[in-house]
Each structure stands twice: as C-alpha cells, then as structure tokens.
Amino acid sequence: TGMGHLRVTKEGLRLEGESEFLFPLYAKEIHSRVDSSLLLQSTHNVTVNARNSNGEVTGRLNVGPKMVEFHGQQFQINSKDGKPLFTVDENEVVIGTDKLRVTGPEGALFEHSVETPLVKAEAFKQLRLESPTRSLSMDAPRGINIKAQAGNIEALSQMDIKLHSSDGVLLLDAETVRLPKLPEGERGGSGISQGLYEICVCPDGKLYLSVAGVGSTCQEYSRVCQ
C-alpha cells in the first residue's frame, strides 16, 4: 500500500504532508486535496516546462524570487466561461475585456501609435491626452469626434495648433467665438505699418484676413467670398 506519507490508492498515489523529490517526477495529473490548494515551493524558482514529442521545450513558465517569466509562442488568460481576456504573441497584445482601466496616477504611456475606437475618462474625472516633448496626432479617415458633456475642452500647445481639413470645411458652431489675445492697433495709426490684419467673415461663414485700417476693411462682396 506504500510507505511513510506515500499511499497507493485506486486513483493513483497519495502523498500526505510535505514531500520532497530529489530527482524529476513524472506524472500525468497532479491534484491537491479537496479542501486545500496545491503548493509548489522552491528556495530558488519554480519552472514548468512543456515539451513536444522530440523532447524540445515549447513553453516555459518560470516563477522566480523577483520575476515571473513565460517563454512560448502565445500567452493567454481566459475567463471562467472561456472568453479570452488577455492574449500576447510576437505581433500584438489583445485585451478582450469591455473596458481597459489604467489606475496609475501618471496615466498610460505609449511610445508608438495607439489604435482604438474610443478613449473615455471615468465619470466625474478629466480626460487628458498629452505629449510632453513632441506632438500629438489624431487621424481618422471619416472624422474625429471630441465631446465633453459636462465641462470644457482645452487644447494647449507650446508652439502652434493647426486645424486642417483636406477635403471639407472647418465649422465653428457656437453662439460666440472669442479670440481674446489678438493684438489691437492704435486708433488713427496706419494698419500696414503696424502689421495688423482684420478677420472678415463672408456671408457663407468663410473667414479671411484683410489688412487692418482705421475703419473696417471687410467687404461683403469680396473676391475671396465668391
């Protein structure tokens, strides 16, 4: 029937208490007791290898004192119902949950591009997209929608902010459009010498610049508006 803590049953071998193996252990399945968990413990690390028919290692899980490493073609975490939650291979990382939550105080850092249909902040929290030393670019073939339902939208830049539409119009649909920091000329001075321009609006809403003068230099039927 066995010896010491080792017992031979109809289900296989049963070990009671702590067991130490000095050489490799070969088994098809290893189960814990019904009322306890299975503990694999080592003073250095615990390594689990998967081999093919030729004896070559095709997958390795190494649990060390400072790092957990996995070597293989693909790493995947599934939910209880079998839905892939997190998948990693050489080409991409796929997160299959409905919402990706980043809880770090510094947010998320992306060194290259990010492709996503939606970037959304938590309720009552601010959404901030920032590039500290370079530029921030958002591209979409059919448009970009920026919406703040309960607050303001701010775009801050050390250099220039350019709004460009290659095939369409730039629409500013608001009750009031303010440009508070535009320079103002002195009354009675020459507009050309001051290097100032007046922003004019065509009947269809198109904007153009006109050299500033003592009075308005905008023309309702300007050539620019035609």
Coordinates of N, CA and C in Angstrom, one line a residue:
T1 N 0.8 -1.2 0.0 CA 0.0 0.0 0.0 C 0.8 1.3 0.0
G2 N 2.1 1.2 0.2 CA 3.0 2.4 0.2 C 3.9 2.4 1.4
M3 N 4.5 3.5 1.6 CA 5.4 3.6 2.8 C 5.4 5.1 3.2
G4 N 5.5 5.3 4.5 CA 5.6 6.6 5.1 C 4.4 7.4 4.7
H5 N 4.6 8.6 4.1 CA 3.5 9.5 3.7 C 2.9 9.1 2.4
L6 N 3.5 8.1 1.7 CA 3.1 7.7 0.4 C 2.1 6.5 0.5
R7 N 0.9 6.7 -0.1 CA -0.1 5.7 -0.2 C -0.5 5.4 -1.6
V8 N -0.8 4.1 -1.9 CA -1.2 3.7 -3.2 C -2.7 3.4 -3.1
T9 N -3.5 4.2 -3.9 CA -5.0 4.0 -4.0 C -5.4 3.7 -5.4
K10 N -6.7 3.5 -5.6 CA -7.2 3.2 -6.9 C -7.2 4.4 -7.8
E11 N -7.1 5.6 -7.3 CA -7.0 6.8 -8.1 C -5.5 7.1 -8.5
G12 N -4.6 6.4 -7.8 CA -3.1 6.7 -8.0 C -2.4 6.7 -6.7
L13 N -1.4 7.6 -6.7 CA -0.5 7.8 -5.5 C -1.0 9.0 -4.7
R14 N -1.0 8.8 -3.3 CA -1.5 9.9 -2.4 C -0.3 10.2 -1.5
L15 N 0.0 11.5 -1.4 CA 1.1 12.0 -0.5 C 0.5 12.8 0.6
E16 N 0.8 12.5 1.8 CA 0.3 13.2 3.0 C 1.4 14.1 3.5
G17 N 1.1 15.3 3.9 CA 2.1 16.2 4.5 C 3.1 16.8 3.4
E18 N 4.2 17.3 3.8 CA 5.2 17.9 2.9 C 6.0 16.8 2.2
S19 N 6.3 16.9 0.9 CA 7.1 15.9 0.2 C 8.2 16.6 -0.6
E20 N 9.3 16.0 -0.6 CA 10.5 16.5 -1.3 C 11.0 15.4 -2.3
F21 N 11.2 15.9 -3.6 CA 11.7 15.0 -4.6 C 13.1 15.5 -5.0
L22 N 14.1 14.6 -5.0 CA 15.4 14.9 -5.3 C 15.7 14.8 -6.8
F23 N 14.9 14.1 -7.5 CA 15.0 13.9 -8.9 C 13.7 14.2 -9.6
P24 N 13.6 14.2 -11.0 CA 12.4 14.6 -11.7 C 11.2 13.6 -11.3
L25 N 10.0 14.2 -11.3 CA 8.8 13.5 -11.0 C 8.0 13.5 -12.3
Y26 N 7.6 12.4 -12.8 CA 6.8 12.2 -14.0 C 5.4 11.8 -13.6
A27 N 4.4 12.6 -14.0 CA 3.0 12.3 -13.6 C 2.1 12.9 -14.7
K28 N 1.0 12.2 -15.0 CA 0.0 12.7 -15.9 C -0.8 13.9 -15.3
E29 N -1.2 13.7 -14.1 CA -2.0 14.8 -13.4 C -1.6 14.9 -12.0
I30 N -1.6 16.1 -11.4 CA -1.3 16.3 -10.0 C -2.5 17.1 -9.4
H31 N -3.1 16.6 -8.4 CA -4.2 17.2 -7.8 C -3.9 17.5 -6.3
S32 N -4.6 18.5 -5.8 CA -4.5 18.8 -4.4 C -5.7 18.1 -3.7
R33 N -5.7 18.2 -2.4 CA -6.8 17.7 -1.6 C -8.0 18.6 -1.9
V34 N -9.2 18.0 -1.7 CA -10.4 18.7 -2.0 C -10.6 20.0 -1.2
D35 N -10.1 20.0 0.0 CA -10.3 21.2 0.9 C -9.1 22.1 1.0
S36 N -8.1 21.9 0.1 CA -6.9 22.7 0.2 C -6.3 23.0 -1.2
S37 N -5.4 23.9 -1.3 CA -4.8 24.3 -2.6 C -3.5 23.5 -2.8
L38 N -3.0 23.5 -4.0 CA -1.8 22.9 -4.4 C -0.6 23.8 -4.3
L39 N 0.4 23.5 -3.5 CA 1.5 24.4 -3.3 C 2.8 23.8 -3.9
L40 N 3.4 24.5 -4.8 CA 4.7 24.1 -5.3 C 5.7 25.2 -4.8
Q41 N 6.7 24.7 -4.1 CA 7.6 25.7 -3.4 C 9.1 25.3 -3.6
S42 N 9.9 26.4 -3.8 CA 11.3 26.2 -4.0 C 12.1 27.3 -3.4
T43 N 13.3 27.1 -3.0 CA 14.1 28.2 -2.4 C 14.7 29.1 -3.5
H44 N 14.7 28.7 -4.8 CA 15.2 29.5 -5.9 C 14.0 29.9 -6.8
N45 N 13.5 29.0 -7.6 CA 12.4 29.3 -8.5 C 11.7 28.0 -8.8
V46 N 10.5 28.1 -9.4 CA 9.6 27.0 -9.8 C 9.5 27.1 -11.3
T47 N 9.8 26.1 -12.1 CA 9.8 26.1 -13.5 C 8.9 25.0 -14.0
V48 N 8.0 25.4 -14.9 CA 7.1 24.4 -15.5 C 7.4 24.4 -17.0
N49 N 7.8 23.2 -17.6 CA 8.1 23.1 -19.0 C 7.1 22.3 -19.7
A50 N 6.8 22.6 -21.0 CA 6.0 21.8 -21.9 C 6.9 21.4 -23.0
R51 N 7.0 20.1 -23.4 CA 7.8 19.6 -24.4 C 7.0 18.9 -25.5
N52 N 7.6 18.9 -26.7 CA 7.0 18.2 -27.8 C 7.4 16.8 -27.9
S53 N 7.1 16.1 -28.9 CA 7.4 14.6 -29.0 C 8.9 14.4 -29.1
N54 N 9.7 15.4 -29.6 CA 11.1 15.3 -29.7 C 11.9 15.7 -28.4
G55 N 11.1 16.1 -27.4 CA 11.8 16.5 -26.2 C 12.2 18.0 -26.1
E56 N 11.8 18.7 -27.1 CA 12.1 20.1 -27.1 C 11.1 20.9 -26.3
V57 N 11.6 21.9 -25.6 CA 10.8 22.8 -24.8 C 10.0 23.8 -25.7
T58 N 8.7 23.7 -25.7 CA 7.8 24.6 -26.5 C 7.2 25.7 -25.6
G59 N 7.2 25.5 -24.3 CA 6.6 26.5 -23.4 C 7.2 26.4 -22.1
R60 N 7.5 27.6 -21.4 CA 8.1 27.5 -20.1 C 7.6 28.6 -19.2
L61 N 7.2 28.3 -18.0 CA 6.7 29.2 -17.0 C 7.7 29.2 -15.9
N62 N 8.4 30.3 -15.6 CA 9.4 30.4 -14.5 C 8.9 31.4 -13.5
V63 N 8.7 30.9 -12.3 CA 8.3 31.8 -11.2 C 9.6 31.9 -10.3
G64 N 10.2 33.1 -10.3 CA 11.4 33.4 -9.5 C 11.2 34.3 -8.4
P65 N 12.2 34.6 -7.6 CA 12.0 35.5 -6.4 C 11.7 36.9 -6.8
K66 N 12.1 37.3 -8.0 CA 11.9 38.7 -8.4 C 11.1 38.9 -9.7
M67 N 10.8 37.8 -10.4 CA 10.1 38.0 -11.7 C 9.4 36.7 -12.1
V68 N 8.3 36.8 -12.8 CA 7.6 35.7 -13.4 C 7.8 35.8 -14.9
E69 N 8.4 34.8 -15.5 CA 8.7 34.8 -16.9 C 7.9 33.7 -17.6
F70 N 7.5 34.0 -18.9 CA 6.9 33.0 -19.7 C 7.5 33.0 -21.1
H71 N 7.9 31.8 -21.6 CA 8.5 31.7 -22.9 C 7.6 30.8 -23.7
G72 N 7.2 31.3 -24.8 CA 6.3 30.5 -25.7 C 5.8 31.3 -26.9
Q73 N 5.1 30.7 -27.8 CA 4.6 31.4 -28.9 C 3.4 32.3 -28.6
Q74 N 2.6 32.0 -27.6 CA 1.5 32.8 -27.2 C 1.1 32.6 -25.7
F75 N 0.7 33.7 -25.1 CA 0.3 33.7 -23.7 C -1.1 34.2 -23.6
Q76 N -2.0 33.4 -23.0 CA -3.4 33.8 -23.0 C -4.1 33.6 -21.6
I77 N -4.9 34.5 -21.2 CA -5.7 34.4 -20.0 C -7.2 34.4 -20.3
N78 N -7.9 33.4 -19.9 CA -9.3 33.2 -20.2 C -10.2 33.4 -19.0
S79 N -11.4 33.8 -19.2 CA -12.4 33.9 -18.1 C -12.9 32.5 -17.8
K80 N -13.8 32.5 -16.8 CA -14.4 31.2 -16.4 C -15.2 30.6 -17.5
D81 N -15.8 31.4 -18.3 CA -16.6 30.8 -19.4 C -15.8 30.7 -20.7
G82 N -14.5 30.8 -20.6 CA -13.6 30.6 -21.8 C -13.4 31.8 -22.7
K83 N -13.8 32.9 -22.3 CA -13.6 34.1 -23.1 C -12.2 34.6 -23.0
P84 N -11.5 34.9 -24.1 CA -10.1 35.4 -24.0 C -10.1 36.8 -23.4
L85 N -9.4 37.0 -22.3 CA -9.3 38.3 -21.6 C -8.0 39.0 -22.0
F86 N -6.9 38.3 -22.1 CA -5.6 38.9 -22.3 C -4.8 37.9 -23.2
T87 N -4.3 38.3 -24.3 CA -3.6 37.5 -25.3 C -2.3 38.2 -25.7
V88 N -1.2 37.5 -25.7 CA 0.1 38.1 -26.1 C 0.8 37.2 -27.1
D89 N 1.2 37.7 -28.2 CA 2.1 36.9 -29.1 C 3.2 37.9 -29.6
E90 N 4.0 37.4 -30.6 CA 5.0 38.3 -31.1 C 4.5 39.5 -31.9
N91 N 3.3 39.5 -32.4 CA 2.8 40.6 -33.2 C 2.0 41.6 -32.5
E92 N 1.2 41.1 -31.5 CA 0.2 42.1 -30.9 C -0.1 41.6 -29.5
V93 N -0.8 42.5 -28.8 CA -1.3 42.3 -27.5 C -2.8 42.6 -27.5
V94 N -3.7 41.6 -27.2 CA -5.1 41.8 -27.3 C -5.7 41.7 -25.9
I95 N -6.5 42.8 -25.6 CA -7.2 42.8 -24.3 C -8.7 42.6 -24.7
G96 N -9.3 41.5 -24.2 CA -10.7 41.2 -24.6 C -11.8 41.7 -23.7
T97 N -11.4 42.5 -22.7 CA -12.5 43.0 -21.8 C -13.2 44.1 -22.4
D98 N -14.4 44.4 -21.8 CA -15.2 45.5 -22.4 C -14.6 46.9 -22.0
K99 N -13.8 47.0 -20.9 CA -13.2 48.2 -20.5 C -11.8 48.0 -20.0
L100 N -10.9 48.8 -20.5 CA -9.5 48.8 -20.0 C -9.3 49.9 -19.0
R101 N -9.0 49.6 -17.8 CA -8.9 50.6 -16.7 C -7.4 50.7 -16.3
V102 N -6.9 52.0 -16.4 CA -5.5 52.2 -16.0 C -5.6 53.1 -14.8
T103 N -5.1 52.5 -13.6 CA -5.3 53.2 -12.3 C -4.0 54.0 -11.9
G104 N -2.9 53.9 -12.6 CA -1.7 54.6 -12.2 C -1.9 56.1 -12.2
P105 N -1.3 56.9 -11.3 CA -1.5 58.3 -11.2 C -1.0 59.1 -12.4
E106 N 0.0 58.5 -13.1 CA 0.6 59.1 -14.3 C -0.1 58.7 -15.6
G107 N -1.1 57.9 -15.5 CA -1.8 57.5 -16.7 C -1.1 56.4 -17.4
A108 N -1.3 56.4 -18.8 CA -0.7 55.4 -19.6 C 0.3 56.0 -20.6
L109 N 1.4 55.4 -20.8 CA 2.5 55.9 -21.6 C 2.6 55.0 -22.9
F110 N 2.4 55.6 -24.1 CA 2.5 54.8 -25.3 C 3.7 55.4 -26.1
E111 N 4.7 54.6 -26.4 CA 5.8 55.1 -27.2 C 5.6 55.2 -28.7
H112 N 4.6 54.5 -29.2 CA 4.3 54.5 -30.6 C 2.8 54.8 -30.7
S113 N 2.2 54.3 -31.8 CA 0.8 54.6 -32.1 C -0.2 53.8 -31.3
V114 N -1.4 54.3 -31.1 CA -2.5 53.6 -30.5 C -3.7 53.6 -31.4
E115 N -4.3 52.4 -31.6 CA -5.5 52.3 -32.4 C -6.7 51.9 -31.6
T116 N -7.7 52.7 -31.5 CA -8.8 52.4 -30.6 C -10.1 53.2 -31.1
P117 N -11.3 52.6 -31.0 CA -12.4 53.4 -31.4 C -12.9 54.4 -30.4
L118 N -12.5 54.3 -29.1 CA -13.0 55.2 -28.1 C -11.9 55.4 -27.0
V119 N -11.7 56.6 -26.6 CA -10.9 57.0 -25.4 C -11.8 57.7 -24.5
K120 N -12.1 57.2 -23.3 CA -13.1 57.8 -22.4 C -12.6 57.8 -21.0
A121 N -12.8 58.9 -20.3 CA -12.4 59.0 -18.9 C -13.5 58.5 -18.0
E122 N -13.2 58.2 -16.7 CA -14.2 57.8 -15.7 C -15.2 58.9 -15.5
A123 N -16.3 58.5 -14.9 CA -17.3 59.5 -14.6 C -16.7 60.5 -13.6
F124 N -17.0 61.8 -13.8 CA -16.5 62.9 -13.0 C -15.0 63.1 -12.9
K125 N -14.3 62.5 -13.9 CA -12.9 62.6 -14.0 C -12.5 63.3 -15.3
Q126 N -11.4 63.9 -15.4 CA -10.9 64.6 -16.6 C -10.1 63.6 -17.5
L127 N -10.3 63.8 -18.8 CA -9.6 63.1 -19.8 C -8.5 64.0 -20.3
R128 N -7.2 63.5 -20.3 CA -6.1 64.3 -20.7 C -5.2 63.5 -21.7
L129 N -5.0 64.0 -22.9 CA -4.1 63.5 -23.9 C -2.9 64.4 -24.0
E130 N -1.7 63.9 -23.7 CA -0.6 64.8 -23.6 C 0.6 64.2 -24.2
S131 N 1.4 65.0 -24.9 CA 2.7 64.7 -25.4 C 3.7 65.7 -24.8
P132 N 4.5 65.3 -23.8 CA 5.3 66.4 -23.1 C 6.4 67.0 -24.0
T133 N 7.0 66.2 -24.9 CA 8.2 66.8 -25.6 C 8.0 66.7 -27.1
R134 N 6.9 66.1 -27.6 CA 6.8 66.0 -29.1 C 5.3 66.4 -29.4
S135 N 4.8 66.0 -30.5 CA 3.5 66.4 -31.0 C 2.5 65.2 -30.7
L136 N 1.2 65.6 -30.7 CA 0.1 64.6 -30.5 C -0.7 64.7 -31.8
S137 N -0.9 63.5 -32.4 CA -1.6 63.4 -33.7 C -2.7 62.4 -33.6
M138 N -3.9 62.9 -34.1 CA -5.1 62.0 -34.1 C -5.6 62.0 -35.6
D139 N -5.6 60.8 -36.1 CA -6.0 60.6 -37.5 C -7.2 59.6 -37.6
A140 N -8.1 60.0 -38.5 CA -9.3 59.1 -38.7 C -9.8 59.4 -40.1
P141 N -10.0 58.3 -40.9 CA -10.5 58.5 -42.3 C -11.8 59.2 -42.5
R142 N -12.7 59.0 -41.4 CA -14.1 59.5 -41.5 C -14.4 60.5 -40.5
G143 N -13.4 61.1 -39.8 CA -13.7 62.2 -38.8 C -13.3 61.8 -37.4
I144 N -13.1 62.8 -36.6 CA -12.8 62.7 -35.2 C -13.8 63.5 -34.4
N145 N -14.4 62.8 -33.4 CA -15.4 63.4 -32.6 C -14.9 63.6 -31.2
I146 N -14.8 64.9 -30.7 CA -14.3 65.2 -29.4 C -15.5 65.8 -28.6
K147 N -15.9 65.2 -27.5 CA -17.2 65.6 -26.8 C -16.9 65.7 -25.3
A148 N -17.4 66.8 -24.8 CA -17.4 67.0 -23.3 C -18.8 67.3 -22.9
Q149 N -19.5 66.4 -22.3 CA -20.9 66.6 -22.0 C -21.1 67.5 -20.7
A150 N -20.1 67.6 -19.9 CA -20.3 68.3 -18.6 C -19.1 69.2 -18.3
G151 N -18.5 69.8 -19.3 CA -17.3 70.6 -19.0 C -16.7 71.2 -20.2
N152 N -15.5 71.7 -20.2 CA -14.8 72.4 -21.2 C -13.8 71.5 -22.0
I153 N -13.5 71.9 -23.2 CA -12.4 71.2 -23.9 C -11.3 72.2 -24.1
E154 N -10.1 71.8 -23.7 CA -8.9 72.7 -23.9 C -7.9 72.0 -24.7
A155 N -7.2 72.8 -25.6 CA -6.1 72.4 -26.4 C -5.0 73.3 -26.1
L156 N -3.9 72.8 -25.5 CA -2.7 73.6 -25.1 C -1.5 73.2 -25.9
S157 N -0.7 74.1 -26.3 CA 0.5 73.8 -27.1 C 1.6 74.8 -26.9
Q158 N 2.8 74.4 -26.8 CA 3.9 75.3 -26.7 C 4.2 76.1 -28.0
M159 N 3.9 75.4 -29.1 CA 4.1 76.1 -30.4 C 2.7 76.4 -31.1
D160 N 2.4 75.8 -32.2 CA 1.2 76.1 -33.0 C 0.2 75.0 -32.8
I161 N -1.1 75.4 -33.0 CA -2.2 74.5 -33.1 C -2.8 74.7 -34.4
K162 N -2.8 73.7 -35.3 CA -3.3 73.8 -36.6 C -4.6 72.9 -36.8
L163 N -5.6 73.5 -37.3 CA -6.8 72.7 -37.7 C -6.9 72.7 -39.2
H164 N -6.8 71.6 -39.8 CA -6.7 71.5 -41.2 C -7.7 70.4 -41.7
S165 N -8.4 70.7 -42.8 CA -9.3 69.8 -43.4 C -8.9 69.7 -44.9
S166 N -8.5 68.5 -45.3 CA -8.0 68.4 -46.7 C -9.2 68.4 -47.7
D167 N -10.3 67.9 -47.3 CA -11.5 67.9 -48.3 C -12.7 68.2 -47.5
G168 N -13.0 69.4 -47.2 CA -14.2 69.8 -46.4 C -14.0 71.1 -45.8
V169 N -14.9 71.4 -44.8 CA -14.9 72.8 -44.2 C -14.5 72.6 -42.7
L170 N -14.1 73.7 -42.1 CA -13.9 73.8 -40.7 C -15.0 74.6 -40.1
L171 N -15.9 73.9 -39.3 CA -17.1 74.5 -38.8 C -16.9 74.8 -37.3
L172 N -17.1 76.1 -37.0 CA -17.2 76.5 -35.6 C -18.6 76.9 -35.3
D173 N -19.3 76.0 -34.7 CA -20.8 76.2 -34.4 C -20.9 76.5 -33.0
A174 N -21.0 77.8 -32.7 CA -21.1 78.3 -31.3 C -21.8 79.6 -31.3
E175 N -22.4 80.0 -30.2 CA -23.0 81.3 -30.1 C -22.0 82.4 -30.1
T176 N -20.9 82.2 -29.6 CA -19.8 83.3 -29.5 C -18.5 82.6 -29.8
V177 N -17.7 83.2 -30.7 CA -16.3 82.7 -31.0 C -15.4 83.9 -30.5
R178 N -14.5 83.6 -29.6 CA -13.7 84.7 -29.0 C -12.2 84.4 -29.3
L179 N -11.5 85.5 -29.7 CA -10.1 85.5 -29.8 C -9.5 86.6 -28.9
P180 N -9.3 86.3 -27.6 CA -9.0 87.4 -26.7 C -7.6 87.9 -26.8
K181 N -6.7 87.2 -27.3 CA -5.3 87.6 -27.3 C -4.8 88.2 -28.6
L182 N -5.7 88.5 -29.6 CA -5.2 89.1 -30.8 C -4.8 90.5 -30.5
P183 N -3.7 91.0 -31.2 CA -3.2 92.4 -30.9 C -4.1 93.4 -31.5
E184 N -4.2 94.5 -30.8 CA -5.1 95.6 -31.3 C -4.3 96.8 -31.7
G185 N -4.6 97.4 -32.8 CA -3.9 98.6 -33.3 C -4.3 99.8 -32.6
E186 N -3.5 100.8 -32.7 CA -3.8 102.1 -32.1 C -4.7 102.9 -33.0
R187 N -5.7 103.6 -32.5 CA -6.6 104.4 -33.3 C -5.9 105.5 -34.1
G188 N -6.2 105.5 -35.4 CA -5.6 106.5 -36.2 C -4.3 106.1 -36.8
G189 N -3.7 105.0 -36.4 CA -2.4 104.6 -36.9 C -2.6 103.9 -38.3
S190 N -1.5 103.7 -39.0 CA -1.5 103.0 -40.2 C -1.5 101.5 -40.0
G191 N -2.5 100.9 -40.7 CA -2.6 99.4 -40.5 C -1.4 98.7 -41.0
I192 N -0.9 99.2 -42.2 CA 0.2 98.5 -42.8 C 1.5 98.6 -42.0
S193 N 1.7 99.7 -41.4 CA 2.9 99.9 -40.6 C 2.8 99.1 -39.3
Q194 N 1.7 98.9 -38.8 CA 1.5 98.2 -37.6 C 1.5 96.7 -37.8
G195 N 1.4 96.2 -39.1 CA 1.4 94.8 -39.4 C 0.2 94.0 -38.8
L196 N -0.9 94.7 -38.7 CA -2.1 94.0 -38.2 C -3.1 93.7 -39.3
Y197 N -3.9 92.7 -39.0 CA -4.9 92.3 -40.0 C -6.3 92.2 -39.3
E198 N -7.3 92.3 -40.1 CA -8.7 92.2 -39.6 C -9.3 90.8 -40.1
I199 N -10.0 90.1 -39.2 CA -10.6 88.9 -39.6 C -12.0 89.2 -40.1
C200 N -12.2 88.8 -41.4 CA -13.5 89.1 -42.0 C -14.3 87.8 -42.2
V201 N -15.6 87.9 -42.2 CA -16.5 86.8 -42.4 C -17.3 87.0 -43.6
C202 N -17.3 86.0 -44.5 CA -18.2 86.0 -45.7 C -19.6 85.6 -45.3
P203 N -20.6 85.9 -46.2 CA -22.0 85.6 -45.9 C -22.2 84.1 -45.6
D204 N -21.3 83.2 -46.3 CA -21.5 81.8 -46.1 C -20.7 81.3 -44.9
G205 N -20.0 82.2 -44.1 CA -19.3 81.8 -42.9 C -17.8 81.6 -43.1
K206 N -17.3 81.8 -44.4 CA -15.9 81.6 -44.6 C -15.1 82.8 -44.0
L207 N -13.9 82.5 -43.4 CA -13.1 83.5 -42.8 C -11.9 83.9 -43.8
Y208 N -11.6 85.2 -43.8 CA -10.4 85.6 -44.5 C -9.8 86.8 -43.8
L209 N -8.5 87.1 -44.1 CA -7.8 88.2 -43.5 C -7.8 89.4 -44.4
S210 N -7.9 90.6 -43.9 CA -7.8 91.8 -44.6 C -6.9 92.8 -43.8
V211 N -6.0 93.5 -44.5 CA -5.1 94.5 -43.9 C -5.9 95.5 -43.1
A212 N -5.6 95.6 -41.8 CA -6.4 96.5 -40.9 C -6.2 97.9 -41.2
G213 N -7.2 98.7 -41.0 CA -7.1 100.2 -41.2 C -7.8 100.9 -40.1
V214 N -8.0 102.2 -40.2 CA -8.7 102.9 -39.2 C -10.1 102.4 -39.0
G215 N -10.8 102.2 -40.1 CA -12.1 101.5 -40.1 C -12.1 100.1 -40.6
S216 N -13.2 99.5 -40.6 CA -13.2 98.1 -41.1 C -12.9 98.0 -42.6
T217 N -12.1 97.1 -43.0 CA -11.8 96.9 -44.4 C -12.4 95.6 -44.9
C218 N -13.3 95.0 -44.2 CA -14.0 93.9 -44.7 C -15.1 94.3 -45.8
Q219 N -15.2 93.5 -46.8 CA -16.2 93.8 -47.9 C -17.1 92.6 -48.0
E220 N -18.4 92.9 -48.0 CA -19.4 91.8 -48.1 C -19.3 91.0 -49.4
Y221 N -19.0 91.7 -50.4 CA -18.9 91.0 -51.7 C -17.4 90.9 -52.2
S222 N -16.5 90.5 -51.3 CA -15.1 90.4 -51.6 C -14.9 89.3 -52.6
R223 N -13.8 89.4 -53.3 CA -13.4 88.3 -54.2 C -13.2 87.0 -53.5
V224 N -12.7 87.1 -52.3 CA -12.4 85.8 -51.5 C -13.7 85.1 -51.2
C225 N -14.9 85.8 -51.1 CA -16.1 85.2 -50.7 C -16.8 84.5 -52.0
Q226 N -16.4 84.9 -53.2 CA -17.0 84.4 -54.3 C -16.5 83.0 -54.7

